[in-house]
Each structure stands twice: as C-alpha cells, then as structure tokens.
mmCIF file of C-alpha atoms in Angstrom:
data_model
loop_
_atom_site.group_PDB
_atom_site.id
_atom_site.type_symbol
_atom_site.label_atom_id
_atom_site.label_comp_id
_atom_site.label_asym_id
_atom_site.label_seq_id
_atom_site.Cartn_x
_atom_site.Cartn_y
_atom_site.Cartn_z
ATOM 1 C CA MET A 121 143.353 47.721 139.150
ATOM 2 C CA ARG A 122 139.708 47.309 140.045
ATOM 3 C CA SER A 123 137.173 47.033 137.116
ATOM 4 C CA ILE A 124 134.345 49.292 137.195
ATOM 5 C CA TRP A 125 132.215 47.855 134.116
ATOM 6 C CA ASN A 126 132.399 44.502 132.284
ATOM 7 C CA GLY A 127 131.224 43.925 128.704
ATOM 8 C CA ALA A 128 132.591 43.619 125.245
ATOM 9 C CA ILE A 129 133.695 45.537 122.311
ATOM 10 C CA SER A 130 131.529 45.172 119.303
ATOM 11 C CA PHE A 131 133.931 45.329 116.152
ATOM 12 C CA GLY A 132 131.744 44.378 113.303
ATOM 13 C CA LEU A 133 131.092 40.688 113.814
ATOM 14 C CA VAL A 134 134.021 40.304 116.165
ATOM 15 C CA SER A 135 133.360 40.535 120.046
ATOM 16 C CA ILE A 136 136.139 41.496 122.428
ATOM 17 C CA PRO A 137 135.383 40.734 126.193
ATOM 18 C CA ILE A 138 136.884 43.639 128.223
ATOM 19 C CA LYS A 139 136.887 45.273 131.539
ATOM 20 C CA LEU A 140 136.746 48.861 132.006
ATOM 21 C CA VAL A 141 139.359 50.451 134.369
ATOM 22 C CA ASN A 142 139.652 54.145 135.417
ATOM 23 C CA ALA A 143 142.692 55.645 133.693
ATOM 24 C CA THR A 144 142.864 58.639 135.982
ATOM 25 C CA GLU A 145 142.738 59.251 139.760
ATOM 26 C CA SER A 146 142.346 62.583 142.034
ATOM 27 C CA HIS A 147 144.981 63.548 144.355
ATOM 28 C CA SER A 148 143.068 66.462 145.710
ATOM 29 C CA ILE A 149 143.276 66.897 149.355
ATOM 30 C CA SER A 150 139.549 66.500 150.915
ATOM 31 C CA PHE A 151 138.489 68.441 153.789
ATOM 32 C CA ARG A 152 135.685 67.788 156.293
ATOM 33 C CA GLN A 153 133.209 70.416 157.515
ATOM 34 C CA ILE A 154 133.449 70.828 161.183
ATOM 35 C CA HIS A 155 131.869 73.121 163.727
ATOM 36 C CA VAL A 156 134.393 76.002 164.322
ATOM 37 C CA SER A 157 133.623 76.591 168.089
ATOM 38 C CA ASP A 158 134.292 73.051 169.177
ATOM 39 C CA GLY A 159 135.693 70.965 166.136
ATOM 40 C CA GLY A 160 132.948 68.661 166.053
ATOM 41 C CA ARG A 161 132.100 66.935 162.612
ATOM 42 C CA VAL A 162 129.233 68.143 160.669
ATOM 43 C CA ARG A 163 127.547 65.564 158.445
ATOM 44 C CA TYR A 164 124.766 65.551 156.012
ATOM 45 C CA ARG A 165 121.885 63.203 156.631
ATOM 46 C CA LYS A 166 119.428 61.983 154.051
ATOM 47 C CA VAL A 167 115.957 62.509 155.664
ATOM 48 C CA CYS A 168 112.523 61.733 154.066
ATOM 49 C CA GLU A 169 110.492 64.723 153.672
ATOM 50 C CA LEU A 170 107.276 63.137 154.617
ATOM 51 C CA ASP A 171 108.131 61.392 157.848
ATOM 52 C CA GLY A 172 111.287 63.244 158.721
ATOM 53 C CA GLU A 173 113.033 59.934 159.402
ATOM 54 C CA GLU A 174 116.748 59.445 158.149
ATOM 55 C CA VAL A 175 116.935 56.914 155.250
ATOM 56 C CA PRO A 176 119.569 54.223 154.772
ATOM 57 C CA SER A 177 121.342 53.974 151.335
ATOM 58 C CA ALA A 178 119.631 50.511 150.927
ATOM 59 C CA GLU A 179 116.034 52.196 150.892
ATOM 60 C CA ILE A 180 116.911 55.260 148.516
ATOM 61 C CA GLY A 181 115.890 54.645 144.882
ATOM 62 C CA LYS A 182 115.234 56.979 141.638
ATOM 63 C CA GLY A 183 112.558 58.945 140.671
ATOM 64 C CA TYR A 184 111.918 61.615 138.149
ATOM 65 C CA GLU A 185 110.318 64.986 139.158
ATOM 66 C CA GLU A 186 107.473 66.283 137.198
ATOM 67 C CA ALA A 187 106.618 70.057 136.361
ATOM 68 C CA ASP A 188 104.097 69.961 138.919
ATOM 69 C CA GLY A 189 106.377 68.636 141.563
ATOM 70 C CA SER A 190 104.990 64.721 141.635
ATOM 71 C CA ILE A 191 107.637 62.105 141.429
ATOM 72 C CA VAL A 192 107.576 59.067 139.138
ATOM 73 C CA PRO A 193 109.457 56.281 140.432
ATOM 74 C CA ILE A 194 112.125 54.563 138.349
ATOM 75 C CA THR A 195 113.578 51.181 139.204
ATOM 76 C CA GLU A 196 116.811 49.372 138.147
ATOM 77 C CA GLU A 197 114.211 46.742 136.305
ATOM 78 C CA ASP A 198 112.518 49.649 134.285
ATOM 79 C CA LEU A 199 115.937 50.816 133.001
ATOM 80 C CA ALA A 200 117.100 47.088 132.385
ATOM 81 C CA GLN A 201 114.171 46.596 130.042
ATOM 82 C CA LEU A 202 114.823 49.453 127.759
ATOM 83 C CA PRO A 203 115.955 48.296 124.082
ATOM 84 C CA LEU A 204 119.554 49.703 124.731
ATOM 85 C CA ALA A 205 122.056 47.969 122.593
ATOM 86 C CA THR A 206 125.070 49.292 124.240
ATOM 87 C CA ALA A 207 123.963 48.191 127.774
ATOM 88 C CA LYS A 208 126.919 45.915 128.020
ATOM 89 C CA THR A 209 128.523 46.700 124.693
ATOM 90 C CA ILE A 210 130.890 49.241 123.471
ATOM 91 C CA GLU A 211 129.753 49.508 119.890
ATOM 92 C CA ILE A 212 132.283 50.776 117.320
ATOM 93 C CA MET A 213 130.464 52.937 114.775
ATOM 94 C CA SER A 214 133.584 54.285 112.686
ATOM 95 C CA PHE A 215 136.990 55.278 112.341
ATOM 96 C CA VAL A 216 138.218 58.775 111.937
ATOM 97 C CA PRO A 217 141.399 60.673 112.089
ATOM 98 C CA ALA A 218 142.180 62.026 115.547
ATOM 99 C CA GLU A 219 142.484 65.599 114.435
ATOM 100 C CA GLU A 220 138.692 65.482 113.829
ATOM 101 C CA ILE A 221 137.924 65.216 117.490
ATOM 102 C CA ASP A 222 137.434 68.580 119.265
ATOM 103 C CA PRO A 223 139.499 68.584 122.508
ATOM 104 C CA LEU A 224 136.438 70.343 124.087
ATOM 105 C CA GLN A 225 134.549 66.817 123.980
ATOM 106 C CA MET A 226 136.963 65.061 126.128
ATOM 107 C CA ASP A 227 135.540 63.857 129.048
ATOM 108 C CA ALA A 228 136.768 60.930 131.480
ATOM 109 C CA ALA A 229 139.448 58.362 130.511
ATOM 110 C CA TYR A 230 139.466 54.637 130.945
ATOM 111 C CA TYR A 231 141.754 51.578 130.165
ATOM 112 C CA LEU A 232 140.168 48.634 128.334
ATOM 113 C CA ALA A 233 141.550 45.418 129.554
ATOM 114 C CA ALA A 234 141.025 41.984 127.735
ATOM 115 C CA ASN A 235 138.542 39.728 129.990
ATOM 116 C CA GLY A 236 140.060 36.285 129.658
ATOM 117 C CA ALA A 237 142.391 34.307 127.271
ATOM 118 C CA THR A 238 140.076 34.267 124.441
ATOM 119 C CA ALA A 239 139.851 37.985 124.394
ATOM 120 C CA ALA A 240 143.779 38.389 123.819
ATOM 121 C CA LYS A 241 143.936 37.719 120.221
ATOM 122 C CA PRO A 242 140.844 39.965 119.142
ATOM 123 C CA TYR A 243 142.078 42.657 121.416
ATOM 124 C CA THR A 244 145.633 42.608 120.188
ATOM 125 C CA LEU A 245 144.197 42.616 116.457
ATOM 126 C CA LEU A 246 142.103 45.890 117.149
ATOM 127 C CA ARG A 247 145.033 47.456 118.825
ATOM 128 C CA GLU A 248 147.349 46.806 115.842
ATOM 129 C CA ALA A 249 144.761 47.932 113.400
ATOM 130 C CA LEU A 250 144.398 51.525 115.197
ATOM 131 C CA LYS A 251 148.052 51.639 115.247
ATOM 132 C CA ARG A 252 148.535 50.985 111.452
ATOM 133 C CA SER A 253 145.569 53.310 110.263
ATOM 134 C CA GLN A 254 146.693 55.898 112.688
ATOM 135 C CA LYS A 255 142.991 56.578 113.339
ATOM 136 C CA VAL A 256 140.760 56.429 116.411
ATOM 137 C CA ALA A 257 137.469 54.529 116.818
ATOM 138 C CA ILE A 258 134.237 56.238 117.713
ATOM 139 C CA ALA A 259 131.967 54.169 119.717
ATOM 140 C CA LYS A 260 128.584 54.171 121.865
ATOM 141 C CA TYR A 261 128.442 52.540 125.227
ATOM 142 C CA ALA A 262 126.233 52.817 128.509
ATOM 143 C CA LEU A 263 127.456 53.567 131.617
ATOM 144 C CA ARG A 264 125.891 54.675 135.000
ATOM 145 C CA GLY A 265 122.352 54.804 133.521
ATOM 146 C CA ARG A 266 123.067 56.768 130.374
ATOM 147 C CA GLU A 267 124.157 56.066 127.124
ATOM 148 C CA ARG A 268 127.525 57.883 126.329
ATOM 149 C CA LEU A 269 130.107 58.579 123.389
ATOM 150 C CA GLY A 270 133.535 57.423 123.401
ATOM 151 C CA MET A 271 136.882 57.553 121.562
ATOM 152 C CA LEU A 272 139.025 54.442 121.486
ATOM 153 C CA ARG A 273 143.097 54.915 120.703
ATOM 154 C CA VAL A 274 146.155 53.175 121.588
ATOM 155 C CA VAL A 275 148.333 54.173 124.683
ATOM 156 C CA ASP A 276 151.481 52.029 124.772
ATOM 157 C CA ASP A 277 150.191 48.517 124.369
ATOM 158 C CA VAL A 278 146.785 49.274 125.703
ATOM 159 C CA ILE A 279 143.488 50.304 124.126
ATOM 160 C CA ALA A 280 142.041 53.347 126.164
ATOM 161 C CA MET A 281 138.919 55.022 125.825
ATOM 162 C CA HIS A 282 137.848 58.611 126.399
ATOM 163 C CA GLY A 283 134.459 59.382 126.986
ATOM 164 C CA LEU A 284 133.053 62.059 124.844
ATOM 165 C CA LEU A 285 130.384 64.908 125.195
ATOM 166 C CA TRP A 286 127.599 64.727 122.677
ATOM 167 C CA PRO A 287 127.997 67.643 120.119
ATOM 168 C CA ASP A 288 124.950 69.489 121.558
ATOM 169 C CA GLU A 289 126.674 69.701 124.869
ATOM 170 C CA ILE A 290 129.334 71.851 123.587
ATOM 171 C CA ARG A 291 128.422 75.523 124.172
ATOM 172 C CA ALA A 292 129.040 78.207 121.252
ATOM 173 C CA PRO A 293 131.765 80.642 122.331
ATOM 174 C CA GLU A 294 129.273 83.591 121.700
ATOM 175 C CA GLY A 295 130.584 86.838 123.275
ATOM 176 C CA VAL A 296 133.692 85.554 124.430
ATOM 177 C CA ALA A 297 136.375 86.728 121.808
ATOM 178 C CA PRO A 298 137.514 90.358 121.919
ATOM 179 C CA GLU A 299 135.032 92.647 120.209
ATOM 180 C CA ALA A 300 137.631 95.108 119.028
ATOM 181 C CA GLU A 301 139.575 94.375 115.804
ATOM 182 C CA VAL A 302 143.237 94.020 116.430
ATOM 183 C CA SER A 303 145.986 93.845 114.107
ATOM 184 C CA VAL A 304 149.081 91.789 114.842
ATOM 185 C CA ARG A 305 152.342 92.537 112.957
ATOM 186 C CA GLU A 306 154.638 89.732 111.577
ATOM 187 C CA ALA A 307 157.418 90.814 113.742
ATOM 188 C CA GLU A 308 155.242 90.296 116.855
ATOM 189 C CA LEU A 309 154.356 86.785 115.463
ATOM 190 C CA ASP A 310 158.065 85.927 114.912
ATOM 191 C CA LEU A 311 158.743 86.767 118.637
ATOM 192 C CA ALA A 312 155.803 84.622 119.872
ATOM 193 C CA ASP A 313 156.971 81.835 117.884
ATOM 194 C CA ALA A 314 160.330 82.030 119.262
ATOM 195 C CA LEU A 315 158.857 82.244 122.908
ATOM 196 C CA MET A 316 156.627 79.099 122.034
ATOM 197 C CA ALA A 317 159.541 77.322 120.930
ATOM 198 C CA THR A 318 161.600 77.938 124.048
ATOM 199 C CA LEU A 319 158.847 77.285 126.395
ATOM 200 C CA GLY A 320 157.496 74.263 124.399
ATOM 201 C CA ASP A 321 160.106 71.805 125.613
ATOM 202 C CA VAL A 322 159.053 70.479 128.957
ATOM 203 C CA GLU A 323 159.256 67.068 130.468
ATOM 204 C CA MET A 324 155.445 66.260 131.208
ATOM 205 C CA THR A 325 156.535 63.757 134.195
ATOM 206 C CA SER A 326 158.282 66.627 135.807
ATOM 207 C CA LEU A 327 155.059 68.860 136.347
ATOM 208 C CA HIS A 328 153.467 68.587 139.787
ATOM 209 C CA ASP A 329 151.090 70.333 142.009
ATOM 210 C CA ASP A 330 152.926 72.622 144.249
ATOM 211 C CA TYR A 331 149.874 74.002 145.924
ATOM 212 C CA ARG A 332 148.964 70.291 146.984
ATOM 213 C CA GLU A 333 152.412 69.784 148.465
ATOM 214 C CA ALA A 334 152.470 73.046 150.490
ATOM 215 C CA VAL A 335 148.884 71.875 151.870
ATOM 216 C CA GLU A 336 150.230 68.496 152.776
ATOM 217 C CA ALA A 337 153.282 70.042 154.537
ATOM 218 C CA MET A 338 151.006 72.398 156.404
ATOM 219 C CA ILE A 339 148.839 69.545 157.719
ATOM 220 C CA VAL A 340 151.883 67.554 158.861
ATOM 221 C CA ALA A 341 153.145 70.780 160.762
ATOM 222 C CA LYS A 342 149.734 71.452 162.298
ATOM 223 C CA SER A 343 149.481 67.867 163.442
ATOM 224 C CA GLY A 344 152.574 67.958 165.127
ATOM 225 C CA GLY A 345 152.006 71.381 166.767
ATOM 226 C CA ALA A 346 155.122 73.137 165.051
ATOM 227 C CA PHE A 347 153.277 74.964 162.555
ATOM 228 C CA GLU A 348 154.146 78.651 162.307
ATOM 229 C CA PRO A 349 152.084 80.685 159.653
ATOM 230 C CA THR A 350 153.976 82.941 157.437
ATOM 231 C CA GLU A 351 152.789 85.465 154.934
ATOM 232 C CA ALA A 352 153.114 84.193 151.221
ATOM 233 C CA VAL A 353 155.590 85.885 149.156
ATOM 234 C CA VAL A 354 153.972 87.273 146.153
ATOM 235 C CA GLU A 355 156.002 88.534 143.369
ATOM 236 C CA PRO A 356 154.927 92.021 142.360
ATOM 237 C CA ALA A 357 153.248 92.252 139.058
ATOM 238 C CA GLY A 358 154.765 95.540 138.011
ATOM 239 C CA GLY A 359 153.193 98.184 135.680
ATOM 240 C CA GLN A 360 151.279 97.488 132.413
ATOM 241 C CA VAL A 361 153.416 96.623 129.411
ATOM 242 C CA ILE A 362 152.881 99.248 126.920
ATOM 243 C CA ASP A 363 155.653 97.666 124.558
ATOM 244 C CA LEU A 364 154.371 94.326 123.307
ATOM 245 C CA MET A 365 157.763 93.781 121.264
ATOM 246 C CA ALA A 366 159.818 94.566 124.175
ATOM 247 C CA ALA A 367 157.827 92.164 126.499
ATOM 248 C CA LEU A 368 158.085 89.333 124.004
ATOM 249 C CA GLU A 369 161.933 89.878 123.500
ATOM 250 C CA LYS A 370 162.290 89.957 127.309
ATOM 251 C CA SER A 371 160.243 86.799 127.815
ATOM 252 C CA VAL A 372 162.303 84.839 125.316
ATOM 253 C CA ARG A 373 165.461 86.031 127.041
ATOM 254 C CA ALA A 374 164.189 85.112 130.272
ATOM 255 C CA ALA A 375 162.980 81.530 129.363
ATOM 256 C CA LYS A 376 166.467 80.974 127.657
ATOM 257 C CA ALA A 377 168.316 82.094 130.674
ATOM 258 C CA SER A 378 165.946 79.900 132.964
ATOM 259 C CA ARG A 379 167.031 76.788 130.839
ATOM 260 C CA GLY A 380 170.790 77.905 130.893
ATOM 261 C CA GLU A 381 170.871 78.769 127.203
ATOM 262 C CA ALA A 382 172.942 81.719 126.032
ATOM 263 C CA ASP A 383 171.174 84.627 124.242
ATOM 264 C CA THR A 384 172.949 84.682 120.679
ATOM 265 C CA SER A 385 170.428 87.286 119.243
ATOM 266 C CA GLY A 386 173.224 90.061 119.446
ATOM 267 C CA GLU A 387 170.469 92.600 119.909
ATOM 268 C CA ALA A 388 170.553 95.139 122.905
ATOM 269 C CA GLU A 389 168.126 94.527 125.525
ATOM 270 C CA ALA A 390 164.800 95.919 124.955
ATOM 271 C CA GLU A 391 163.175 97.444 127.982
ATOM 272 C CA VAL A 392 159.418 97.149 129.046
ATOM 273 C CA THR A 393 158.097 100.462 129.957
ATOM 274 C CA PRO A 394 155.642 100.355 132.667
ATOM 275 C CA ILE A 395 152.845 102.934 133.203
ATOM 276 C CA ARG A 396 153.957 105.750 135.774
ATOM 277 C CA ARG A 397 151.316 106.489 138.354
ATOM 278 C CA LYS A 398 150.223 110.160 138.434
ATOM 279 C CA THR A 399 149.768 111.765 141.749
ATOM 280 C CA GLY A 400 148.097 115.022 143.058
ATOM 281 C CA ALA A 401 146.620 117.575 140.542
ATOM 282 C CA GLY A 402 148.436 115.696 137.632
ATOM 283 C CA ALA A 403 146.324 112.499 138.306
ATOM 284 C CA ARG A 404 143.120 114.452 138.433
ATOM 285 C CA ALA A 405 144.072 116.494 135.141
ATOM 286 C CA GLY A 406 145.076 113.193 133.330
ATOM 287 C CA ALA A 407 142.357 110.852 134.479
ATOM 288 C CA GLY A 408 140.506 110.936 131.109
ATOM 289 C CA ALA A 409 143.634 110.389 129.223
ATOM 290 C CA GLY A 410 144.563 106.612 128.145
ATOM 291 C CA ALA A 411 146.552 104.599 130.593
ATOM 292 C CA GLY A 412 149.739 104.380 128.228
ATOM 293 C CA ALA A 413 149.608 108.277 127.113
ATOM 294 C CA ALA A 414 152.852 110.058 127.970
ATOM 295 C CA ALA A 415 152.308 113.201 130.020
ATOM 296 C CA PRO A 416 153.415 116.509 128.323
ATOM 297 C CA LYS A 417 156.324 118.103 129.752
ATOM 298 C CA ALA A 418 155.740 120.899 132.201
ATOM 299 C CA VAL A 419 157.150 124.347 131.599
ATOM 300 C CA GLY A 420 158.919 126.031 134.722
ATOM 301 C CA GLY A 421 157.568 129.323 135.888
ATOM 302 C CA LYS A 422 161.045 130.953 135.995
ATOM 303 C CA LYS A 423 161.811 130.347 132.311
ATOM 304 C CA SER A 424 158.481 131.560 131.359
ATOM 305 C CA THR A 425 158.937 134.797 133.482
ATOM 306 C CA ALA A 426 162.459 135.104 132.140
ATOM 307 C CA ALA A 427 161.280 134.856 128.489
ATOM 308 C CA SER A 428 158.408 137.438 129.084
ATOM 309 C CA ALA A 429 160.638 139.983 130.732
ATOM 310 C CA LYS A 430 163.254 139.787 127.998
ATOM 311 C CA LYS A 431 160.333 140.436 125.267
ATOM 312 C CA THR A 432 159.145 143.473 127.264
ATOM 313 C CA ALA A 433 162.482 144.866 127.689
ATOM 314 C CA ALA A 434 163.316 144.337 123.763
ATOM 315 C CA SER A 435 159.718 146.138 123.043
ATOM 316 C CA ALA A 436 160.508 149.076 125.461
ATOM 317 C CA GLY A 437 163.854 149.591 124.019
ATOM 318 C CA THR A 438 162.543 149.682 120.400
ATOM 319 C CA LYS A 439 159.915 152.228 121.526
ATOM 320 C CA LYS A 440 162.538 154.336 123.267
ATOM 321 C CA LYS A 441 164.785 154.242 120.340
ATOM 322 C CA THR A 442 161.574 155.119 118.053
ATOM 323 C CA THR A 443 161.009 157.942 120.277
ATOM 324 C CA SER A 444 164.520 159.424 120.363
ATOM 325 C CA THR A 445 164.673 159.187 116.791
ATOM 326 C CA ALA A 446 161.570 160.984 116.487
ATOM 327 C CA GLY A 447 162.849 163.571 118.949
ATOM 328 C CA LYS A 448 166.188 164.102 116.963
ATOM 329 C CA SER A 449 164.173 164.440 113.715
ATOM 330 C CA ALA A 450 161.946 167.408 115.271
ATOM 331 C CA ALA A 451 164.963 168.899 116.659
ATOM 332 C CA GLY A 452 166.619 168.905 113.369
ATOM 333 C CA LYS A 453 163.751 170.568 111.580
ATOM 334 C CA SER A 454 163.520 173.181 114.366
ATOM 335 C CA SER A 455 167.165 174.011 113.945
ATOM 336 C CA SER A 456 167.013 174.301 110.067
ATOM 337 C CA LYS A 457 164.148 176.660 110.498
ATOM 338 C CA ASN A 458 166.103 178.821 112.889
ATOM 339 C CA THR A 459 169.005 178.934 110.763
ATOM 340 C CA ALA A 460 167.012 179.857 107.725
ATOM 341 C CA LYS A 461 165.455 182.808 109.739
ATOM 342 C CA SER A 462 169.054 183.750 110.853
ATOM 343 C CA THR A 463 170.454 183.920 107.401
ATOM 344 C CA ALA A 464 167.492 185.986 106.245
ATOM 345 C CA LYS A 465 168.149 188.529 108.976
ATOM 346 C CA THR A 466 171.688 188.679 108.017
ATOM 347 C CA ALA A 467 171.220 189.130 104.399
ATOM 348 C CA ALA A 468 168.619 191.975 104.984
ATOM 349 C CA ALA A 469 171.239 193.621 107.391
ATOM 350 C CA LYS A 470 173.843 193.423 104.797
ATOM 351 C CA LYS A 471 171.529 194.877 102.099
ATOM 352 C CA THR A 472 170.796 197.820 104.504
ATOM 353 C CA GLY A 473 174.440 198.435 105.439
ATOM 354 C CA ALA A 474 175.464 198.406 101.761
ATOM 355 C CA ALA A 475 172.691 201.000 100.719
ATOM 356 C CA ALA A 476 173.789 203.235 103.726
ATOM 357 C CA ALA A 477 177.447 203.099 102.546
ATOM 358 C CA LYS A 478 176.363 203.935 99.048
ATOM 359 C CA LYS A 479 174.371 206.915 100.032
ATOM 360 C CA ALA A 480 177.270 208.138 102.400
ATOM 361 C CA ALA A 481 179.774 208.090 99.483
ATOM 362 C CA THR A 482 177.622 210.040 97.137
ATOM 363 C CA PRO A 483 178.802 213.872 97.162
ATOM 364 C CA GLN A 484 175.929 216.270 98.204
ATOM 365 C CA LYS A 485 175.224 219.526 96.299
ATOM 366 C CA ARG A 486 175.690 222.851 98.362
ATOM 367 C CA THR A 487 173.088 225.151 98.478
ATOM 368 C CA SER A 488 173.540 228.822 98.157
ATOM 369 C CA ALA A 489 172.476 231.192 100.769
#
C-alpha cells in the first residue's frame, strides 16, 4: 500500500519512524455529469475572476479571505515556518481506557507501518505495551495543513490510528430527544433484550452493499444493450403498530425463524393490531380522535325501532288496563247505588202493603140509620 505521510511516533524519548497508510477505501460508484440532450461530458474549469482565463493546477495557491473580501496569500513556506511540533511527528500525550473515547469523535482510520529495519524493535515494543495495558494512546499530529487529534490502538499485529474530532467540534444533541415523558415496562425491556440477543450475532464479513451491486449490474446490462427496467418491489409497511409487546414478540419469533431456530417460548402467537382506516362519514367524524382509538360500535336502526315500539306498546297496554279498571270501578259504584235505591223502594212497598192488610183485617163498626 502506498504511504500518504512519513514521520515518526514520539513515545517519551523513544522515536519510531513510521509511514501512514490509509486503512479504508471507498467502493462507491462515481457518476459523471453529462449533457442530457447529446451525452457530452460536463466539466468544471478553474477560471481566474480577474482575467477570465483558465488556471492550471500548478499555478493555484492558497489564500485566506478577509471579512471585506480581500485575499491574504498563504504559501507552503509560510506554513512550514510555523512552530508546529507535530509537523512530522505523532506525539503521544497519554494512555486512556478505550471506553473513554466517544465514538462520535471517530474520523478517518490509518495504519502505521514501521519505516525501516531500525523501527521494528520500538514499533513492536509500543504495540505489545498497548496490548498488555488494554489502553489506547491519545496523540497529536499534523496532516494536510492542520493539527489533528488521534487515537492509537492495536489491530491484529498492526498499530492503527483513528483521527479524532476535537471536543469542541462535537455538537450538543439539543432538541433531538423526545420531549414527551415515556415510561417503559420491564416486560418490554425483557423482550427488547431477547430481540437484541437474537439479532446481535452476525458475521461482519458477510455484510455487503446490495444497492451498489444492483447499480453495477444495471451498468453492465445497459452497456450490453440488454437492460430492461423493472419496477422495484417494495414490501408494504402495513398498519401502524399499536401493541408494542406484540410487535416485540413477533420480531423475536421472526428473527429466530430466519436463523432456523425453533421458538421454544411455548406462548401463543401474539397478533400485531394495525390501525383500521375509516371511510366516509366515519372518517370525518373520527378525524379528531387518536390514531389508535377504537371506534364505538354502531347501533342498528331496526333494533332501536323495535325496542322503541315495544316500549310504546307496553305503555299503551298499561294505560288501557288502567282505564279498564277505572271503568269497572265506576260501573261497580253505579250498580251499588242502583241496588240500594231498589232495596229502599222494595222495603217501602212492603211497608205500605202490610199497613193496608192490617187495615183491611180490622172490623169496622156499623152505623145505625
């Protein structure tokens, strides 16, 4: 591998000549800009604003733009004269546990190779010291015109260096976390742990860029004239999950099934309930309700009418019964009154008949002539 920087590691009074090699490479597919109408390349040209002439790379230098727009030229000689101790040296400042380094600070990665036979012994000494201490080294170095922060650690039998962002280059996560307070149950955490344990075992070497492979296949097909565009198949997302426990349980089972593992939980399969979409008047009536709220059951018109008719008939029957009873009572009173009158008349008649009979039976005196 080609080195991009030569210098030395400063480890106390020990100096280790090294070469800096890129540890990563990009496999992204690069596209060129073209003129759509005729397929011609569209290129960028570096043109001087004063004379309008294109400037070759050999004549391009550096400059700092002031607030008023004026340019202060900066040459490589100016930068070389700066009192920068790390211009050609990776200066180790301290050794710290690896967990103290925030992954947000991680930047580009490099391999440090021993430069020459005399560098092999001190290089190996530093590597083994890092292994035994189980720590990483924090260092300063200069690269591409600026001083940087780095972290040295051991990868296999090589010392690797990760460029680190300066602490003041990390932005605070203000306004990113959810504002609402949410409580999580222990059962939900247990299921999340089970899902993490199922998904956590993966061979990193088996991971690859599916999209890049599809782009490469498309380019090969188009260059051969046999490309037939097809519509991408997108799996439907389905309804929104309103039962988190069911979603977690189903995810654990799916992850186990994809790995050929049997589900030994012995529990009945939980169903994930999607939100049903409302249509027509129901959708307009429930527009203000929450997305996961269940719609109340509608009452049929026939059932309501029948119940109402039944109540009306019962009320009418009660009224009729009451009216009939009242009529019977009035009739009874009238009959009693008539019976009393008839009895009184009968008694008077008997009394009159008895008096007449008594008068007829009494002998009358004869009167003389």
